[in-house]
C-alpha positions as a LaTeX table, in Angstrom:
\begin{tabular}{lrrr}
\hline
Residue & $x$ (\AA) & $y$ (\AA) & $z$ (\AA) \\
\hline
Unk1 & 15.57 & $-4.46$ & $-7.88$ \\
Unk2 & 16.23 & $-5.49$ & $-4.28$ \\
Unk3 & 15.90 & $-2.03$ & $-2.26$ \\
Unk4 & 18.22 & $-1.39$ & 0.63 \\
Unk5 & 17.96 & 0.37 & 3.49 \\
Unk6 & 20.96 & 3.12 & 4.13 \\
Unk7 & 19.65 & 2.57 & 7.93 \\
Unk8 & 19.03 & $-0.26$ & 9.89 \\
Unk9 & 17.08 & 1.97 & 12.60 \\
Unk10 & 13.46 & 2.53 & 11.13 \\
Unk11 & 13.41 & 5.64 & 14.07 \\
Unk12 & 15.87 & 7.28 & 11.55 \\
Unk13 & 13.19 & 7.17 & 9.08 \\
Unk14 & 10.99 & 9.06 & 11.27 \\
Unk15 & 12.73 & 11.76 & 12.00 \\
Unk16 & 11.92 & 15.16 & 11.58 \\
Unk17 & 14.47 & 17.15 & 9.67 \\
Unk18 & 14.73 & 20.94 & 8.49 \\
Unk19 & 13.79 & 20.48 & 4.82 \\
Unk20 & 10.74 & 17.78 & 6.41 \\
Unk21 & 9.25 & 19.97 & 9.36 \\
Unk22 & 6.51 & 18.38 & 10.15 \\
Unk23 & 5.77 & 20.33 & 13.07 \\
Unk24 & 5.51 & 23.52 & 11.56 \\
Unk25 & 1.77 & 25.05 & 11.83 \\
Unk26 & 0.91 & 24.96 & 8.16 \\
Unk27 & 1.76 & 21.55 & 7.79 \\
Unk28 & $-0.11$ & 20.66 & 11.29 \\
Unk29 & $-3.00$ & 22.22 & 9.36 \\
Unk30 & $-2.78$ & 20.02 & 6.79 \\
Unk31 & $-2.35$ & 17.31 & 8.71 \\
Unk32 & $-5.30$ & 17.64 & 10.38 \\
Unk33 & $-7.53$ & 17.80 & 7.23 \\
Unk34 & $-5.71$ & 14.73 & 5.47 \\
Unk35 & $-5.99$ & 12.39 & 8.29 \\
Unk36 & $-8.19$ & 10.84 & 11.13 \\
Unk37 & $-7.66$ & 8.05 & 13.79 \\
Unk38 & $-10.41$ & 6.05 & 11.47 \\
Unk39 & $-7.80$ & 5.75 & 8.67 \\
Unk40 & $-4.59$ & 2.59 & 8.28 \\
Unk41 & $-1.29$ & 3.50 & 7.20 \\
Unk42 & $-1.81$ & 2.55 & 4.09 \\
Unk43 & $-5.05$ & 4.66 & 3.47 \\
Unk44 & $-3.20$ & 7.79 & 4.86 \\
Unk45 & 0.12 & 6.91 & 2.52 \\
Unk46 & $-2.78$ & 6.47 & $-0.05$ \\
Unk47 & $-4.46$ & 10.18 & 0.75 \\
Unk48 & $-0.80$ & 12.23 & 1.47 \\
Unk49 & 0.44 & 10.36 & $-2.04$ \\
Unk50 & $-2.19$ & 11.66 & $-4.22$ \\
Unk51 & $-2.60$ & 15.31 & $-2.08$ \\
Unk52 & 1.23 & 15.46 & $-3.30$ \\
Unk53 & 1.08 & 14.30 & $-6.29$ \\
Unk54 & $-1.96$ & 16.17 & $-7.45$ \\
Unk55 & $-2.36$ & 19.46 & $-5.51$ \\
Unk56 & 1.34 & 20.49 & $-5.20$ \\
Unk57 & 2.33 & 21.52 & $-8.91$ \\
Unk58 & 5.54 & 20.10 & $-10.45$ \\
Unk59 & 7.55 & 23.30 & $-11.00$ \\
Unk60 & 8.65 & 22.69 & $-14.68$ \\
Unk61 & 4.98 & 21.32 & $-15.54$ \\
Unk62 & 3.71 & 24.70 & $-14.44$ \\
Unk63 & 7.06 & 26.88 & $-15.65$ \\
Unk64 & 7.30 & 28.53 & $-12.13$ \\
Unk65 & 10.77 & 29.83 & $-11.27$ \\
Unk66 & 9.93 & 29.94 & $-7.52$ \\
Unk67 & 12.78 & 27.27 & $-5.42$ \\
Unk68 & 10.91 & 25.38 & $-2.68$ \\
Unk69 & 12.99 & 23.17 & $-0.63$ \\
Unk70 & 11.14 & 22.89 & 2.89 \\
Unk71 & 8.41 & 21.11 & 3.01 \\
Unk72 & 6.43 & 24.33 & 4.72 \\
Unk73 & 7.70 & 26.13 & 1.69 \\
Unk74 & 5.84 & 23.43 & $-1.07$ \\
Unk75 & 2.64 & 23.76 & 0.92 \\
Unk76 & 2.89 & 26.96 & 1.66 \\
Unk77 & 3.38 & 27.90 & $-2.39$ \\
Unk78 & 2.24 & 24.42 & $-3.79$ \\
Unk79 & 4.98 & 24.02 & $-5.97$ \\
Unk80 & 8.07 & 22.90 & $-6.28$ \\
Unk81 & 10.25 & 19.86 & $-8.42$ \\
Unk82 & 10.43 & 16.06 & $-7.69$ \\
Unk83 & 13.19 & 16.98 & $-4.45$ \\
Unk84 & 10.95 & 19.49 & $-3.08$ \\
Unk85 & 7.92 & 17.01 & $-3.35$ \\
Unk86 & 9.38 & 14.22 & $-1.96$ \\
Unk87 & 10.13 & 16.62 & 1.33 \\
Unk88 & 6.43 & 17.01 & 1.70 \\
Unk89 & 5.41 & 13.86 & 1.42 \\
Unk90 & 8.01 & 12.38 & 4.04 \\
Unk91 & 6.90 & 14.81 & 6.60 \\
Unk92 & 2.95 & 14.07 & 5.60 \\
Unk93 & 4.03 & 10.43 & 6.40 \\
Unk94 & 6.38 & 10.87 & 9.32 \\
Unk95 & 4.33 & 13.10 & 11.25 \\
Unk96 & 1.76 & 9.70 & 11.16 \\
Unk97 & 4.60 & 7.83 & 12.36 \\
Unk98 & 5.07 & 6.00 & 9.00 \\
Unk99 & 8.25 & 5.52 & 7.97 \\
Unk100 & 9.73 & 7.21 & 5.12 \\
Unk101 & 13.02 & 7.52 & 3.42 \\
Unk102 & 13.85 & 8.93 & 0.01 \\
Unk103 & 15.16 & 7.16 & $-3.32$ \\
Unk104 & 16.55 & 8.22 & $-6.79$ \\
Unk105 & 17.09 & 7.80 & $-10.14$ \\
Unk106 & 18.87 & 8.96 & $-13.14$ \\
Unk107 & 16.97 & 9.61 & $-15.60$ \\
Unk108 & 17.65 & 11.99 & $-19.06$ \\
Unk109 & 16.65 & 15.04 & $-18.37$ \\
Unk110 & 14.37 & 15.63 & $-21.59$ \\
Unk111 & 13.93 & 12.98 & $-24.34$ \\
Unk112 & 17.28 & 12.28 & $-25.68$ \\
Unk113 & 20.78 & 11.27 & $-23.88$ \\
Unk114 & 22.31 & 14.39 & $-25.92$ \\
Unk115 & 20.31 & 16.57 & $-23.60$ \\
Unk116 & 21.93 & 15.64 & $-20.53$ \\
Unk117 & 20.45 & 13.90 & $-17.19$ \\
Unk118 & 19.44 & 14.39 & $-13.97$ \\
Unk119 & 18.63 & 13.00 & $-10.79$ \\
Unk120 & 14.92 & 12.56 & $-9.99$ \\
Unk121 & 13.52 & 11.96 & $-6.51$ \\
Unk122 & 10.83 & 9.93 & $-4.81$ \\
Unk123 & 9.80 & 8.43 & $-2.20$ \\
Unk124 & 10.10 & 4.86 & $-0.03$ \\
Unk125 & 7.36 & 3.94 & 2.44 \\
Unk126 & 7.63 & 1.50 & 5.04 \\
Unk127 & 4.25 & $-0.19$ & 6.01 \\
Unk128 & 4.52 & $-2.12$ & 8.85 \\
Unk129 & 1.15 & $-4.30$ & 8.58 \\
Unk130 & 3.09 & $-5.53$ & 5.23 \\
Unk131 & 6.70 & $-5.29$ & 7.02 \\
Unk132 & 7.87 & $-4.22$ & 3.03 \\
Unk133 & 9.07 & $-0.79$ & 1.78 \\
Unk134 & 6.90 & 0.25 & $-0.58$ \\
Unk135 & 8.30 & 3.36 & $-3.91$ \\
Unk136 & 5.98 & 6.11 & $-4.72$ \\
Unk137 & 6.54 & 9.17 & $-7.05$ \\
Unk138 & 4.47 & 12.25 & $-6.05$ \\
Unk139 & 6.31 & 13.86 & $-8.59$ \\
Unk140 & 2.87 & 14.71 & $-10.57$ \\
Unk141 & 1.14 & 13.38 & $-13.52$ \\
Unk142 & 0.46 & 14.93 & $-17.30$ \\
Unk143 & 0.97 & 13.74 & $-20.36$ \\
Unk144 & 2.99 & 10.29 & $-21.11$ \\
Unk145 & 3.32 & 9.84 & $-16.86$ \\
Unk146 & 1.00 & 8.27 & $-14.94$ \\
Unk147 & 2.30 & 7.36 & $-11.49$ \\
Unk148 & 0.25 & 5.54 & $-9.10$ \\
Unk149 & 0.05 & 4.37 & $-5.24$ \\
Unk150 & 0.19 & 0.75 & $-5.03$ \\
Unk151 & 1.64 & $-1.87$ & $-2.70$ \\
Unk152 & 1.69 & $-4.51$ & $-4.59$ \\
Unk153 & 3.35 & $-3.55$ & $-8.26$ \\
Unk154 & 5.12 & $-0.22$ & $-8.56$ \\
Unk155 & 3.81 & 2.11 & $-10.92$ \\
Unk156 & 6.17 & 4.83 & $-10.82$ \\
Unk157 & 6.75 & 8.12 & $-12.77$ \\
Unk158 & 9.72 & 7.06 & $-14.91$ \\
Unk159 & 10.83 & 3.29 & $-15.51$ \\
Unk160 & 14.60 & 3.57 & $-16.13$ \\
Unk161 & 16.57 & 2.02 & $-19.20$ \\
Unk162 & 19.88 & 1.05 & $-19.24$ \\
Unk163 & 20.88 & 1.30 & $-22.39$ \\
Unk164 & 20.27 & 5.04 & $-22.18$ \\
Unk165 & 22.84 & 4.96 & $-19.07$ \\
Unk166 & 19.62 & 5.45 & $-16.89$ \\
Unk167 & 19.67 & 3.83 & $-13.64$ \\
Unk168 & 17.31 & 2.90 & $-10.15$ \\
Unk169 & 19.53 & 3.69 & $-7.26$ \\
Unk170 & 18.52 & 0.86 & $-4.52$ \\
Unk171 & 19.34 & 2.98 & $-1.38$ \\
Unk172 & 16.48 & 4.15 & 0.56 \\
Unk173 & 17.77 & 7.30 & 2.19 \\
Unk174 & 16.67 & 8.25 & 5.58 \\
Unk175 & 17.83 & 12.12 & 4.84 \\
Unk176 & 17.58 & 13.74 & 1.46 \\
Unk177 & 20.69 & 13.36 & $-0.39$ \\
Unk178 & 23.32 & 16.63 & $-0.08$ \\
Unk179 & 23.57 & 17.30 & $-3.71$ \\
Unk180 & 19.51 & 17.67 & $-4.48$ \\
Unk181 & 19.88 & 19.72 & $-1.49$ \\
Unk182 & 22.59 & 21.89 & $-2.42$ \\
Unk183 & 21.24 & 22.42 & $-5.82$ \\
Unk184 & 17.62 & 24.00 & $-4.29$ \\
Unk185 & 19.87 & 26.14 & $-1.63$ \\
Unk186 & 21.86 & 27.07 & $-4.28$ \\
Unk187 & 19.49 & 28.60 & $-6.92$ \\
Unk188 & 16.74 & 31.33 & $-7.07$ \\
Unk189 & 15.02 & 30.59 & $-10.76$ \\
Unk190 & 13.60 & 26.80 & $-10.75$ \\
Unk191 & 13.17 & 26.71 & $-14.25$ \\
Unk192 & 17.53 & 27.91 & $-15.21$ \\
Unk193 & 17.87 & 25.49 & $-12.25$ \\
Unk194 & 16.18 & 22.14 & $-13.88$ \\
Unk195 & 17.76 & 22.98 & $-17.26$ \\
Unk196 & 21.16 & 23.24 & $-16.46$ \\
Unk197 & 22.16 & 22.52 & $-12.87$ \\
Unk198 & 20.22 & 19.25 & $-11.61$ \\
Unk199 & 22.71 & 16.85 & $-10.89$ \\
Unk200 & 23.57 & 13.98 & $-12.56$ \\
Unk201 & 24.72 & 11.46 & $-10.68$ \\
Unk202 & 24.73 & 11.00 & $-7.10$ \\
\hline
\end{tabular}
């Protein structure tokens, strides 16, 4: 799949955003003990990636009810789902002046189509050294996922199959989309919210 950029401005892919505050202290914090001048871009994608994917708990792995949309918010409680995660890892990146965007799929929600389906988030790098946008999925690894940071052959979360009506959407976003927004403004319980109010399409 040929991914394509909803922006032609990689500045808009920088930006800092309310729900990817990368100036906010706790995330400065952070940023400090993540990163050093010694480090590329791709060895501080690398080290953000797998702080995100590993430290920040994936709210239905965990069953915590607690909504995190802000990027603040997921450090701040280290949890949150795929949306939330994706937040953090943008403003991680951004703050580094790495470009970042966001991308989704549709995926089933659970193991069968009769279950429903949901939109799932990640994440789109931009290295320039490689001048190639690069997907990641902080989303978390357990059991049956096993998601990895690599530039040179995606190893995502979820592969998506058709003939389940699953889908890769090719847009890299340079905001988060409205609806997974709406959803985590919307709701107070995470785990009512991933069983019956993710969105399905976009």
């Amino acid at each position: 799949m040929e991914l394509v950029c909803e922006s032609n401005q990689l500045e808009d892919y920088l930006l800092e955003l309310n729900d990817v505050n990368f100036s906010n202290s706790k995330i400065k914090g952070k940023i400090q003990e993540l990163f050093n001048p010694t480090q590329t871009e791709i060895e501080k994608a690398k080290v953000a990636f797998e702080y995100v994917r590993d430290e920040i708990s994936h709210s239905w792995d965990i069953q915590g009810k607690r909504v995190t949309c802000k990027a603040s918010d997921v450090l701040n409680y280290k949890e949150g789902i795929c949306y939330a995660k994706s937040h953090l890892l943008a403003s991680l990146l951004r703050s580094q002046e790495i470009p970042t965007g966001f991308c989704y799929q549709r995926l089933m929600l659970f193991d069968t189509p009769e279950k429903g389906y949901c939109i799932h988030a990640l994440n789109a790098v931009y290295f320039k050294t490689l001048d190639k946008w690069v997907r990641v999925d902080a989303r978390g690894n357990k059991e049956g996922i096993n998601s990895q940071f690599s530039i040179n052959q995606e190893q995502l979360a979820f592969t998506t199959e058709e003939k389940f009506d699953e889908r890769d959407y090719p847009v890299i976003y340079a905001k988060p989309h409205s609806k997974t927004l709406d959803v985590l403004e919307e709701h107070t319980d995470a785990i009512e919210m991933y069983k019956s109010y993710l969105p399905q399409y976009l």
